PDB file of C-alpha atoms in Angstrom:
ATOM      1  CA  UNK A  28      60.841 -17.477 -36.688  1.00 73.00           C
ATOM      2  CA  UNK A  29      58.452 -20.206 -38.034  1.00 87.00           C
ATOM      3  CA  UNK A  30      60.051 -22.683 -35.773  1.00 92.00           C
ATOM      4  CA  UNK A  31      59.758 -20.460 -32.631  1.00 95.00           C
ATOM      5  CA  UNK A  32      56.282 -19.708 -33.477  1.00 96.00           C
ATOM      6  CA  UNK A  33      55.370 -23.311 -33.691  1.00 97.00           C
ATOM      7  CA  UNK A  34      56.941 -23.868 -30.183  1.00 97.00           C
ATOM      8  CA  UNK A  35      54.833 -20.915 -28.811  1.00 98.00           C
ATOM      9  CA  UNK A  36      51.688 -22.370 -30.164  1.00 98.00           C
ATOM     10  CA  UNK A  37      52.291 -25.767 -28.974  1.00 98.00           C
ATOM     11  CA  UNK A  38      52.992 -24.449 -25.453  1.00 98.00           C
ATOM     12  CA  UNK A  39      49.902 -22.739 -25.543  1.00 98.00           C
ATOM     13  CA  UNK A  40      48.064 -25.815 -26.804  1.00 98.00           C
ATOM     14  CA  UNK A  41      49.335 -27.745 -23.737  1.00 98.00           C
ATOM     15  CA  UNK A  42      48.109 -25.020 -21.475  1.00 98.00           C
ATOM     16  CA  UNK A  43      44.676 -25.187 -23.105  1.00 98.00           C
ATOM     17  CA  UNK A  44      44.460 -29.092 -22.936  1.00 98.00           C
ATOM     18  CA  UNK A  45      45.438 -29.003 -19.245  1.00 97.00           C
ATOM     19  CA  UNK A  46      42.765 -26.445 -18.322  1.00 97.00           C
ATOM     20  CA  UNK A  47      39.924 -27.223 -20.763  1.00 97.00           C
ATOM     21  CA  UNK A  48      40.485 -30.787 -21.723  1.00 96.00           C
ATOM     22  CA  UNK A  49      40.533 -32.522 -25.004  1.00 96.00           C
ATOM     23  CA  UNK A  50      37.141 -30.992 -25.983  1.00 95.00           C
ATOM     24  CA  UNK A  51      38.531 -27.561 -25.267  1.00 97.00           C
ATOM     25  CA  UNK A  52      41.551 -27.726 -27.523  1.00 98.00           C
ATOM     26  CA  UNK A  53      40.607 -25.679 -30.671  1.00 97.00           C
ATOM     27  CA  UNK A  54      42.504 -23.456 -32.768  1.00 98.00           C
ATOM     28  CA  UNK A  55      40.736 -20.455 -31.545  1.00 98.00           C
ATOM     29  CA  UNK A  56      41.351 -21.363 -27.890  1.00 98.00           C
ATOM     30  CA  UNK A  57      45.190 -21.820 -28.706  1.00 98.00           C
ATOM     31  CA  UNK A  58      45.201 -18.444 -30.265  1.00 98.00           C
ATOM     32  CA  UNK A  59      43.602 -16.711 -27.213  1.00 98.00           C
ATOM     33  CA  UNK A  60      46.073 -18.811 -24.930  1.00 98.00           C
ATOM     34  CA  UNK A  61      49.154 -17.537 -26.961  1.00 98.00           C
ATOM     35  CA  UNK A  62      47.762 -13.955 -27.248  1.00 98.00           C
ATOM     36  CA  UNK A  63      47.887 -14.020 -30.942  1.00 97.00           C
ATOM     37  CA  UNK A  64      45.438 -12.776 -33.685  1.00 97.00           C
ATOM     38  CA  UNK A  65      42.577 -15.240 -34.572  1.00 97.00           C
ATOM     39  CA  UNK A  66      43.722 -17.606 -37.449  1.00 97.00           C
ATOM     40  CA  UNK A  67      47.310 -17.738 -36.330  1.00 97.00           C
ATOM     41  CA  UNK A  68      47.227 -21.478 -35.188  1.00 98.00           C
ATOM     42  CA  UNK A  69      45.202 -22.620 -38.005  1.00 97.00           C
ATOM     43  CA  UNK A  70      47.993 -20.844 -40.205  1.00 97.00           C
ATOM     44  CA  UNK A  71      50.826 -23.246 -38.716  1.00 97.00           C
ATOM     45  CA  UNK A  72      48.659 -26.380 -38.099  1.00 98.00           C
ATOM     46  CA  UNK A  73      45.908 -26.781 -40.599  1.00 97.00           C
ATOM     47  CA  UNK A  74      44.056 -29.625 -38.744  1.00 97.00           C
ATOM     48  CA  UNK A  75      43.243 -30.272 -35.207  1.00 95.00           C
ATOM     49  CA  UNK A  76      45.156 -33.523 -35.528  1.00 95.00           C
ATOM     50  CA  UNK A  77      48.126 -31.660 -36.761  1.00 97.00           C
ATOM     51  CA  UNK A  78      47.895 -29.377 -33.691  1.00 97.00           C
ATOM     52  CA  UNK A  79      47.582 -32.353 -31.343  1.00 97.00           C
ATOM     53  CA  UNK A  80      50.562 -34.103 -32.797  1.00 97.00           C
ATOM     54  CA  UNK A  81      52.736 -30.956 -32.344  1.00 97.00           C
ATOM     55  CA  UNK A  82      51.412 -30.396 -28.845  1.00 98.00           C
ATOM     56  CA  UNK A  83      52.545 -34.089 -28.007  1.00 97.00           C
ATOM     57  CA  UNK A  84      55.976 -33.779 -29.677  1.00 97.00           C
ATOM     58  CA  UNK A  85      56.447 -30.466 -27.581  1.00 97.00           C
ATOM     59  CA  UNK A  86      55.402 -32.066 -24.401  1.00 97.00           C
ATOM     60  CA  UNK A  87      57.733 -34.988 -24.913  1.00 96.00           C
ATOM     61  CA  UNK A  88      60.591 -32.663 -25.578  1.00 96.00           C
ATOM     62  CA  UNK A  89      59.942 -30.729 -22.285  1.00 96.00           C
ATOM     63  CA  UNK A  90      59.811 -34.006 -20.347  1.00 96.00           C
ATOM     64  CA  UNK A  91      62.974 -35.405 -21.921  1.00 95.00           C
ATOM     65  CA  UNK A  92      64.822 -31.980 -21.389  1.00 95.00           C
ATOM     66  CA  UNK A  93      63.791 -32.169 -17.481  1.00 94.00           C
ATOM     67  CA  UNK A  94      64.752 -35.755 -17.075  1.00 94.00           C
ATOM     68  CA  UNK A  95      67.983 -35.490 -18.908  1.00 94.00           C
ATOM     69  CA  UNK A  96      68.935 -32.414 -16.761  1.00 94.00           C
ATOM     70  CA  UNK A  97      67.773 -34.048 -13.479  1.00 91.00           C
ATOM     71  CA  UNK A  98      69.917 -37.246 -14.386  1.00 92.00           C
ATOM     72  CA  UNK A  99      72.933 -35.401 -15.381  1.00 92.00           C
ATOM     73  CA  UNK A 100      72.901 -33.020 -12.222  1.00 91.00           C
ATOM     74  CA  UNK A 101      72.577 -35.703  -9.739  1.00 86.00           C
ATOM     75  CA  UNK A 102      74.895 -38.788  -9.360  1.00 88.00           C
ATOM     76  CA  UNK A 103      73.610 -42.348  -9.229  1.00 94.00           C
ATOM     77  CA  UNK A 104      71.925 -42.814  -5.950  1.00 96.00           C
ATOM     78  CA  UNK A 105      74.213 -44.474  -3.252  1.00 94.00           C
ATOM     79  CA  UNK A 106      71.418 -46.049  -1.369  1.00 96.00           C
ATOM     80  CA  UNK A 107      67.516 -46.624  -1.291  1.00 97.00           C
ATOM     81  CA  UNK A 108      67.194 -43.305   0.667  1.00 97.00           C
ATOM     82  CA  UNK A 109      68.754 -41.251  -2.079  1.00 96.00           C
ATOM     83  CA  UNK A 110      66.754 -42.932  -4.680  1.00 97.00           C
ATOM     84  CA  UNK A 111      63.435 -42.298  -2.558  1.00 98.00           C
ATOM     85  CA  UNK A 112      64.372 -38.671  -2.176  1.00 96.00           C
ATOM     86  CA  UNK A 113      65.091 -38.260  -5.941  1.00 96.00           C
ATOM     87  CA  UNK A 114      61.622 -39.881  -6.965  1.00 97.00           C
ATOM     88  CA  UNK A 115      59.698 -37.907  -4.399  1.00 97.00           C
ATOM     89  CA  UNK A 116      61.259 -34.611  -5.823  1.00 95.00           C
ATOM     90  CA  UNK A 117      60.142 -35.854  -9.267  1.00 95.00           C
ATOM     91  CA  UNK A 118      56.493 -36.612  -8.202  1.00 97.00           C
ATOM     92  CA  UNK A 119      56.413 -33.103  -6.514  1.00 96.00           C
ATOM     93  CA  UNK A 120      57.515 -31.467  -9.589  1.00 95.00           C
ATOM     94  CA  UNK A 121      54.734 -33.325 -11.656  1.00 96.00           C
ATOM     95  CA  UNK A 122      52.086 -32.331  -9.213  1.00 97.00           C
ATOM     96  CA  UNK A 123      52.785 -28.588  -8.867  1.00 96.00           C
ATOM     97  CA  UNK A 124      52.976 -25.655 -11.138  1.00 94.00           C
ATOM     98  CA  UNK A 125      53.904 -26.107 -14.855  1.00 94.00           C
ATOM     99  CA  UNK A 126      54.666 -29.762 -14.085  1.00 96.00           C
ATOM    100  CA  UNK A 127      51.204 -30.410 -13.003  1.00 97.00           C
ATOM    101  CA  UNK A 128      49.848 -28.644 -16.142  1.00 96.00           C
ATOM    102  CA  UNK A 129      52.146 -31.034 -18.291  1.00 97.00           C
ATOM    103  CA  UNK A 130      50.942 -33.945 -16.330  1.00 97.00           C
ATOM    104  CA  UNK A 131      47.303 -33.287 -17.087  1.00 97.00           C
ATOM    105  CA  UNK A 132      48.056 -32.824 -20.615  1.00 97.00           C
ATOM    106  CA  UNK A 133      50.203 -35.836 -20.737  1.00 96.00           C
ATOM    107  CA  UNK A 134      47.442 -38.265 -19.543  1.00 97.00           C
ATOM    108  CA  UNK A 135      44.842 -36.583 -21.767  1.00 96.00           C
ATOM    109  CA  UNK A 136      47.183 -37.391 -24.715  1.00 97.00           C
ATOM    110  CA  UNK A 137      47.619 -40.916 -23.382  1.00 95.00           C
ATOM    111  CA  UNK A 138      43.993 -41.678 -23.465  1.00 95.00           C
ATOM    112  CA  UNK A 139      43.752 -40.089 -26.942  1.00 95.00           C
ATOM    113  CA  UNK A 140      46.733 -42.137 -28.256  1.00 95.00           C
ATOM    114  CA  UNK A 141      44.586 -45.249 -27.808  1.00 94.00           C
ATOM    115  CA  UNK A 142      42.763 -44.173 -31.049  1.00 91.00           C
ATOM    116  CA  UNK A 143      45.773 -42.599 -32.856  1.00 91.00           C
ATOM    117  CA  UNK A 144      48.707 -44.697 -33.237  1.00 90.00           C
ATOM    118  CA  UNK A 145      51.001 -41.946 -34.261  1.00 92.00           C
ATOM    119  CA  UNK A 146      50.560 -40.265 -31.038  1.00 95.00           C
ATOM    120  CA  UNK A 147      51.160 -43.537 -29.026  1.00 93.00           C
ATOM    121  CA  UNK A 148      54.545 -43.916 -30.980  1.00 93.00           C
ATOM    122  CA  UNK A 149      55.645 -40.298 -30.002  1.00 95.00           C
ATOM    123  CA  UNK A 150      54.698 -40.955 -26.282  1.00 94.00           C
ATOM    124  CA  UNK A 151      56.703 -44.194 -25.941  1.00 90.00           C
ATOM    125  CA  UNK A 152      59.206 -44.167 -23.010  1.00 86.00           C
ATOM    126  CA  UNK A 153      62.538 -42.870 -23.928  1.00 88.00           C
ATOM    127  CA  UNK A 154      65.966 -43.254 -22.618  1.00 93.00           C
ATOM    128  CA  UNK A 155      67.213 -40.216 -20.592  1.00 95.00           C
ATOM    129  CA  UNK A 156      69.823 -39.747 -17.896  1.00 95.00           C
ATOM    130  CA  UNK A 157      67.460 -39.938 -15.110  1.00 95.00           C
ATOM    131  CA  UNK A 158      66.262 -43.466 -16.117  1.00 96.00           C
ATOM    132  CA  UNK A 159      69.959 -44.482 -16.773  1.00 96.00           C
ATOM    133  CA  UNK A 160      70.595 -43.325 -12.905  1.00 96.00           C
ATOM    134  CA  UNK A 161      67.752 -45.661 -11.583  1.00 97.00           C
ATOM    135  CA  UNK A 162      68.764 -48.495 -13.587  1.00 96.00           C
ATOM    136  CA  UNK A 163      72.455 -48.122 -12.621  1.00 97.00           C
ATOM    137  CA  UNK A 164      71.406 -48.051  -9.028  1.00 97.00           C
ATOM    138  CA  UNK A 165      69.384 -51.333  -9.238  1.00 97.00           C
ATOM    139  CA  UNK A 166      72.084 -53.120 -11.033  1.00 96.00           C
ATOM    140  CA  UNK A 167      74.569 -52.041  -8.484  1.00 96.00           C
ATOM    141  CA  UNK A 168      72.430 -53.352  -5.580  1.00 96.00           C
ATOM    142  CA  UNK A 169      72.424 -56.793  -7.519  1.00 95.00           C
ATOM    143  CA  UNK A 170      68.922 -56.722  -8.946  1.00 95.00           C
ATOM    144  CA  UNK A 171      69.041 -59.272 -11.654  1.00 91.00           C
ATOM    145  CA  UNK A 172      66.536 -57.707 -14.195  1.00 93.00           C
ATOM    146  CA  UNK A 173      67.460 -54.111 -13.395  1.00 96.00           C
ATOM    147  CA  UNK A 174      65.904 -52.985 -16.875  1.00 95.00           C
ATOM    148  CA  UNK A 175      62.652 -54.682 -16.000  1.00 95.00           C
ATOM    149  CA  UNK A 176      62.514 -53.558 -12.416  1.00 96.00           C
ATOM    150  CA  UNK A 177      63.393 -50.019 -13.573  1.00 96.00           C
ATOM    151  CA  UNK A 178      60.324 -49.797 -15.972  1.00 94.00           C
ATOM    152  CA  UNK A 179      58.188 -51.175 -13.367  1.00 95.00           C
ATOM    153  CA  UNK A 180      59.386 -48.768 -10.527  1.00 97.00           C
ATOM    154  CA  UNK A 181      58.796 -45.814 -12.699  1.00 96.00           C
ATOM    155  CA  UNK A 182      55.484 -47.000 -14.190  1.00 95.00           C
ATOM    156  CA  UNK A 183      54.423 -47.277 -10.616  1.00 96.00           C
ATOM    157  CA  UNK A 184      55.547 -43.865  -9.635  1.00 97.00           C
ATOM    158  CA  UNK A 185      53.809 -42.580 -12.694  1.00 96.00           C
ATOM    159  CA  UNK A 186      50.785 -44.270 -11.377  1.00 96.00           C
ATOM    160  CA  UNK A 187      50.906 -42.498  -8.186  1.00 96.00           C
ATOM    161  CA  UNK A 188      51.153 -39.060  -9.967  1.00 97.00           C
ATOM    162  CA  UNK A 189      47.929 -39.951 -11.938  1.00 96.00           C
ATOM    163  CA  UNK A 190      46.252 -41.141  -8.896  1.00 96.00           C
ATOM    164  CA  UNK A 191      46.779 -37.760  -7.176  1.00 96.00           C
ATOM    165  CA  UNK A 192      45.981 -35.698  -9.909  1.00 96.00           C
ATOM    166  CA  UNK A 193      42.610 -37.311 -10.147  1.00 95.00           C
ATOM    167  CA  UNK A 194      41.970 -37.741  -6.292  1.00 95.00           C
ATOM    168  CA  UNK A 195      44.043 -34.861  -4.887  1.00 94.00           C
ATOM    169  CA  UNK A 196      46.591 -34.714  -2.212  1.00 94.00           C
ATOM    170  CA  UNK A 197      50.328 -35.266  -2.299  1.00 94.00           C
ATOM    171  CA  UNK A 198      52.415 -38.517  -2.101  1.00 95.00           C
ATOM    172  CA  UNK A 199      54.029 -39.379   1.215  1.00 96.00           C
ATOM    173  CA  UNK A 200      57.674 -40.248   1.179  1.00 96.00           C
ATOM    174  CA  UNK A 201      56.847 -43.710   2.893  1.00 96.00           C
ATOM    175  CA  UNK A 202      54.653 -44.572  -0.271  1.00 96.00           C
ATOM    176  CA  UNK A 203      57.466 -43.963  -2.685  1.00 97.00           C
ATOM    177  CA  UNK A 204      60.009 -45.882  -0.115  1.00 97.00           C
ATOM    178  CA  UNK A 205      57.740 -48.867  -0.358  1.00 97.00           C
ATOM    179  CA  UNK A 206      57.773 -48.824  -4.080  1.00 97.00           C
ATOM    180  CA  UNK A 207      61.564 -48.518  -3.933  1.00 98.00           C
ATOM    181  CA  UNK A 208      61.838 -51.530  -1.615  1.00 97.00           C
ATOM    182  CA  UNK A 209      59.596 -53.503  -3.767  1.00 96.00           C
ATOM    183  CA  UNK A 210      62.026 -52.994  -6.755  1.00 96.00           C
ATOM    184  CA  UNK A 211      64.937 -54.018  -4.633  1.00 96.00           C
ATOM    185  CA  UNK A 212      63.316 -57.165  -3.151  1.00 90.00           C
ATOM    186  CA  UNK A 213      65.046 -60.164  -4.278  1.00 62.00           C
ATOM    187  CA  UNK A 214      68.379 -58.505  -4.821  1.00 62.00           C
ATOM    188  CA  UNK A 215      70.295 -60.300  -1.867  1.00 50.00           C
ATOM    189  CA  UNK A 216      72.498 -63.386  -2.035  1.00 47.00           C
ATOM    190  CA  UNK A 217      70.561 -66.451  -2.739  1.00 42.00           C
ATOM    191  CA  UNK A 218      67.353 -64.831  -3.650  1.00 45.00           C
ATOM    192  CA  UNK A 219      65.918 -64.721  -7.373  1.00 41.00           C
ATOM    193  CA  UNK A 220      64.644 -61.697  -9.125  1.00 39.00           C
ATOM    194  CA  UNK A 221      61.226 -63.088  -8.810  1.00 41.00           C
ATOM    195  CA  UNK A 222      61.242 -63.483  -4.900  1.00 41.00           C
ATOM    196  CA  UNK A 223      58.574 -61.782  -3.173  1.00 42.00           C
ATOM    197  CA  UNK A 224      56.527 -59.105  -5.237  1.00 41.00           C
ATOM    198  CA  UNK A 225      59.516 -56.990  -6.142  1.00 41.00           C
ATOM    199  CA  UNK A 226      58.182 -56.604  -9.817  1.00 51.00           C
ATOM    200  CA  UNK A 227      54.738 -55.234  -8.685  1.00 61.00           C
ATOM    201  CA  UNK A 228      53.447 -51.800  -7.601  1.00 68.00           C
ATOM    202  CA  UNK A 229      52.450 -52.859  -3.943  1.00 53.00           C
ATOM    203  CA  UNK A 230      54.138 -50.149  -1.772  1.00 42.00           C
ATOM    204  CA  UNK A 231      52.560 -51.532   1.503  1.00 38.00           C
ATOM    205  CA  UNK A 232      50.818 -48.272   2.223  1.00 36.00           C
ATOM    206  CA  UNK A 233      48.139 -47.983  -0.348  1.00 36.00           C
ATOM    207  CA  UNK A 234      49.750 -46.777  -3.303  1.00 37.00           C
ATOM    208  CA  UNK A 235      48.935 -46.937  -7.026  1.00 36.00           C
TER     209      UNK A 235
END
């Protein structure tokens, strides 16, 4: 019961952070969001830092579960179009509904982690089936530095999500396709991994 209650409170804290920002994240606000009696949150998380740490751990757990399931459900992309479609779906989930709420909370925590090393360590990128699928695809396409290109590609996609959260609007498929093409650049015979600008975030259509 204690573990379940902590999870409920952490989920409520994610909601509060997404809707009210870091200053609005208080024990009382979480009590209200969870529809629990005043003092409940402070009974489980004595300090604001303890609450924030629990929030970040819960956020990462949600993200990892989502990415693991997505990677296990779909096979390794067969071509650039399939990878683009997969990334477009990912971006859509991060910009709408519960995914948007988690994205807003995630970026707020990322900024906060600059001052709190323990949060930064929790937020470090982790292995999951979705990342494995991207890396396997790039490797199969002959990309020499598949690991590095995977990290850059996903960072650029993450940048698009942030840009649209702040500025509004969606992400056209062509913009994601440009990032995939950049990741693949230099994978052909006789071309090195540094050929062109494959390691960057230039999608050729604005982008992140």
